[in-house]
Amino acid sequence: MYMKQCTIILKFAIIQLLVLREYEYLQHYYYNFEFNNNNGLVFCLVGGECKISKAWIGNKNYTWLRWAQKFGAATFELNIDFMETASHYRKFDMSTASYQYFTIEQVLADLQTFIEEMNKKFFKNVKHVGIYVVFVGALSACFRSKYPNMTLGAISS
């Protein structure tokens, strides 16, 4: 099995009071290309309740990895979590006032940036199937609606 934990520096922008501010942040992720048959299909597991782990991307008994094997998909795992793992939000304190930066629009833009960067790094002309777990499950429909050209589908648990 080829599985690797990586960190990539991504840029994100926050629009505040009509001023666009750009920041760089570290996005931690795992990838596993064991089942990839270069058919242009990528499954991206997005969580938000706990830190990413090898278990979620390495246990072939998990349903999403069974699908990846069946359909020949490459797989990624990342987390969108304001309080614990999204290091770019840590540029702000954890006060209630800072929650203005953690919006659905911001999370969707972060996911878009991640997909664009992974496509540049690993693929050409692929579409992702978003698999969203736990409390970020509602984002699957939002991302699919906002970025239909980037996704082939979305699954939510």
mmCIF file of C-alpha atoms in Angstrom:
data_model
loop_
_atom_site.group_PDB
_atom_site.id
_atom_site.type_symbol
_atom_site.label_atom_id
_atom_site.label_comp_id
_atom_site.label_asym_id
_atom_site.label_seq_id
_atom_site.Cartn_x
_atom_site.Cartn_y
_atom_site.Cartn_z
ATOM 1 C CA MET A 1 0.000 0.000 0.000
ATOM 2 C CA TYR A 2 1.273 3.452 -0.856
ATOM 3 C CA MET A 3 0.064 5.880 1.750
ATOM 4 C CA LYS A 4 1.691 9.094 2.748
ATOM 5 C CA GLN A 5 0.978 11.949 5.118
ATOM 6 C CA CYS A 6 1.819 15.304 3.589
ATOM 7 C CA THR A 7 1.571 18.957 4.281
ATOM 8 C CA ILE A 8 1.116 21.557 1.590
ATOM 9 C CA ILE A 9 1.245 25.305 1.892
ATOM 10 C CA LEU A 10 -1.905 26.777 0.424
ATOM 11 C CA LYS A 11 -3.102 30.327 0.145
ATOM 12 C CA PHE A 12 -6.481 31.493 1.230
ATOM 13 C CA ALA A 13 -8.105 34.857 1.167
ATOM 14 C CA ILE A 14 -10.378 36.455 3.700
ATOM 15 C CA ILE A 15 -12.602 39.257 2.639
ATOM 16 C CA GLN A 16 -13.101 41.604 5.542
ATOM 17 C CA LEU A 17 -14.581 45.058 5.239
ATOM 18 C CA LEU A 18 -14.010 44.945 1.468
ATOM 19 C CA VAL A 19 -10.294 44.345 1.972
ATOM 20 C CA LEU A 20 -8.916 41.137 0.541
ATOM 21 C CA ARG A 21 -6.254 39.635 2.758
ATOM 22 C CA GLU A 22 -4.204 36.674 1.643
ATOM 23 C CA TYR A 23 -2.619 34.210 4.024
ATOM 24 C CA GLU A 24 -0.660 31.032 3.648
ATOM 25 C CA TYR A 25 -1.496 28.030 5.758
ATOM 26 C CA LEU A 26 -0.512 24.424 6.218
ATOM 27 C CA GLN A 27 -3.102 21.880 5.127
ATOM 28 C CA HIS A 28 -2.309 18.409 6.395
ATOM 29 C CA TYR A 29 -3.583 15.499 4.344
ATOM 30 C CA TYR A 30 -3.042 11.840 3.519
ATOM 31 C CA TYR A 31 -3.148 10.264 0.129
ATOM 32 C CA ASN A 32 -3.290 6.665 -1.026
ATOM 33 C CA PHE A 33 -2.943 5.747 -4.697
ATOM 34 C CA GLU A 34 -3.076 1.988 -4.173
ATOM 35 C CA PHE A 35 -6.304 1.605 -6.138
ATOM 36 C CA ASN A 36 -5.678 4.362 -8.689
ATOM 37 C CA ASN A 37 -5.937 3.065 -12.252
ATOM 38 C CA ASN A 38 -5.527 6.525 -13.860
ATOM 39 C CA ASN A 39 -9.158 6.721 -14.934
ATOM 40 C CA GLY A 40 -9.478 10.287 -13.645
ATOM 41 C CA LEU A 41 -11.488 9.461 -10.539
ATOM 42 C CA VAL A 42 -10.463 10.806 -7.133
ATOM 43 C CA PHE A 43 -12.242 10.260 -3.824
ATOM 44 C CA CYS A 44 -11.648 12.964 -1.248
ATOM 45 C CA LEU A 45 -12.678 12.206 2.338
ATOM 46 C CA VAL A 46 -13.328 15.430 4.238
ATOM 47 C CA GLY A 47 -13.773 15.250 7.975
ATOM 48 C CA GLY A 48 -14.065 17.759 10.748
ATOM 49 C CA GLU A 49 -14.552 16.047 14.067
ATOM 50 C CA CYS A 50 -11.075 14.710 14.727
ATOM 51 C CA LYS A 51 -7.574 14.775 13.286
ATOM 52 C CA ILE A 52 -6.843 12.873 10.104
ATOM 53 C CA SER A 53 -5.357 9.418 10.590
ATOM 54 C CA LYS A 54 -3.846 6.512 8.721
ATOM 55 C CA ALA A 55 -6.780 4.373 9.802
ATOM 56 C CA TRP A 56 -9.263 6.272 7.646
ATOM 57 C CA ILE A 57 -7.154 6.077 4.504
ATOM 58 C CA GLY A 58 -5.479 2.730 5.096
ATOM 59 C CA ASN A 59 -8.205 0.366 6.294
ATOM 60 C CA LYS A 60 -9.525 -1.402 3.194
ATOM 61 C CA ASN A 61 -12.645 -2.434 5.098
ATOM 62 C CA TYR A 62 -13.984 1.113 5.190
ATOM 63 C CA THR A 63 -16.757 1.543 2.665
ATOM 64 C CA TRP A 64 -15.228 4.506 0.883
ATOM 65 C CA LEU A 65 -12.003 2.567 0.264
ATOM 66 C CA ARG A 66 -13.993 -0.392 -1.029
ATOM 67 C CA TRP A 67 -15.565 2.023 -3.507
ATOM 68 C CA ALA A 68 -12.117 3.353 -4.417
ATOM 69 C CA GLN A 69 -10.956 -0.184 -5.115
ATOM 70 C CA LYS A 70 -14.071 -1.019 -7.131
ATOM 71 C CA PHE A 71 -13.853 2.131 -9.263
ATOM 72 C CA GLY A 72 -10.060 2.520 -9.450
ATOM 73 C CA ALA A 73 -9.932 5.847 -7.618
ATOM 74 C CA ALA A 74 -7.058 7.703 -6.014
ATOM 75 C CA THR A 75 -7.884 8.777 -2.460
ATOM 76 C CA PHE A 76 -7.198 11.793 -0.258
ATOM 77 C CA GLU A 77 -8.124 12.520 3.339
ATOM 78 C CA LEU A 78 -8.163 15.993 4.839
ATOM 79 C CA ASN A 79 -9.835 17.819 7.654
ATOM 80 C CA ILE A 80 -11.671 21.104 7.953
ATOM 81 C CA ASP A 81 -11.736 21.967 11.632
ATOM 82 C CA PHE A 82 -11.671 25.490 13.029
ATOM 83 C CA MET A 83 -10.668 24.589 16.555
ATOM 84 C CA GLU A 84 -8.143 21.789 16.144
ATOM 85 C CA THR A 85 -6.410 21.226 12.841
ATOM 86 C CA ALA A 86 -6.989 24.046 10.388
ATOM 87 C CA SER A 87 -3.776 25.850 11.101
ATOM 88 C CA HIS A 88 -4.572 28.822 8.900
ATOM 89 C CA TYR A 89 -7.424 29.833 11.177
ATOM 90 C CA ARG A 90 -4.993 29.958 14.076
ATOM 91 C CA LYS A 91 -3.753 33.277 12.734
ATOM 92 C CA PHE A 92 -6.765 34.565 14.629
ATOM 93 C CA ASP A 93 -7.512 33.989 18.275
ATOM 94 C CA MET A 94 -10.188 31.544 19.317
ATOM 95 C CA SER A 95 -12.569 34.221 20.543
ATOM 96 C CA THR A 96 -16.177 34.326 19.462
ATOM 97 C CA ALA A 97 -15.338 37.326 17.284
ATOM 98 C CA SER A 98 -12.926 35.185 15.245
ATOM 99 C CA TYR A 99 -15.743 32.886 14.183
ATOM 100 C CA GLN A 100 -16.606 35.435 11.502
ATOM 101 C CA TYR A 101 -13.706 33.960 9.528
ATOM 102 C CA PHE A 102 -14.985 30.406 9.730
ATOM 103 C CA THR A 103 -17.827 30.598 7.257
ATOM 104 C CA ILE A 104 -19.226 28.082 4.812
ATOM 105 C CA GLU A 105 -17.882 30.227 1.990
ATOM 106 C CA GLN A 106 -14.398 30.137 3.509
ATOM 107 C CA VAL A 107 -14.458 26.367 3.978
ATOM 108 C CA LEU A 108 -15.685 25.827 0.409
ATOM 109 C CA ALA A 109 -12.946 28.100 -0.922
ATOM 110 C CA ASP A 110 -10.354 26.181 1.109
ATOM 111 C CA LEU A 111 -11.595 22.887 -0.347
ATOM 112 C CA GLN A 112 -11.498 24.355 -3.839
ATOM 113 C CA THR A 113 -7.902 25.449 -3.311
ATOM 114 C CA PHE A 114 -6.941 22.014 -2.010
ATOM 115 C CA ILE A 115 -8.446 20.252 -5.036
ATOM 116 C CA GLU A 116 -6.800 22.671 -7.456
ATOM 117 C CA GLU A 117 -3.396 22.146 -5.838
ATOM 118 C CA MET A 118 -3.729 18.346 -5.782
ATOM 119 C CA ASN A 119 -4.758 18.383 -9.431
ATOM 120 C CA LYS A 120 -1.678 20.448 -10.297
ATOM 121 C CA LYS A 121 0.572 18.153 -8.315
ATOM 122 C CA PHE A 122 -0.788 14.730 -9.295
ATOM 123 C CA PHE A 123 -3.391 14.776 -12.083
ATOM 124 C CA LYS A 124 -4.652 16.295 -15.293
ATOM 125 C CA ASN A 125 -8.348 16.766 -15.997
ATOM 126 C CA VAL A 126 -9.789 14.797 -13.099
ATOM 127 C CA LYS A 127 -12.931 15.289 -11.108
ATOM 128 C CA HIS A 128 -13.302 14.528 -7.456
ATOM 129 C CA VAL A 129 -16.044 12.738 -5.580
ATOM 130 C CA GLY A 130 -16.376 14.415 -2.213
ATOM 131 C CA ILE A 131 -17.116 12.169 0.740
ATOM 132 C CA TYR A 132 -17.996 14.237 3.776
ATOM 133 C CA VAL A 133 -18.295 12.767 7.239
ATOM 134 C CA VAL A 134 -19.645 13.857 10.573
ATOM 135 C CA PHE A 135 -20.659 17.504 10.968
ATOM 136 C CA VAL A 136 -19.188 18.619 7.638
ATOM 137 C CA GLY A 137 -21.571 16.279 5.805
ATOM 138 C CA ALA A 138 -23.847 19.159 4.861
ATOM 139 C CA LEU A 139 -20.967 20.699 2.913
ATOM 140 C CA SER A 140 -21.158 17.995 0.256
ATOM 141 C CA ALA A 141 -24.218 19.480 -1.414
ATOM 142 C CA CYS A 142 -22.902 23.020 -0.966
ATOM 143 C CA PHE A 143 -19.565 22.220 -2.612
ATOM 144 C CA ARG A 144 -21.166 20.257 -5.426
ATOM 145 C CA SER A 145 -23.576 23.131 -6.092
ATOM 146 C CA LYS A 146 -20.930 25.865 -5.985
ATOM 147 C CA TYR A 147 -18.207 23.998 -7.915
ATOM 148 C CA PRO A 148 -19.983 21.544 -10.238
ATOM 149 C CA ASN A 149 -17.101 21.573 -12.713
ATOM 150 C CA MET A 150 -14.697 20.265 -10.049
ATOM 151 C CA THR A 151 -16.741 17.361 -8.793
ATOM 152 C CA LEU A 152 -18.352 14.288 -10.206
ATOM 153 C CA GLY A 153 -20.513 13.721 -7.156
ATOM 154 C CA ALA A 154 -20.783 14.067 -3.408
ATOM 155 C CA ILE A 155 -21.603 11.638 -0.631
ATOM 156 C CA SER A 156 -22.535 12.609 2.900
ATOM 157 C CA SER A 157 -22.808 10.540 6.062
#
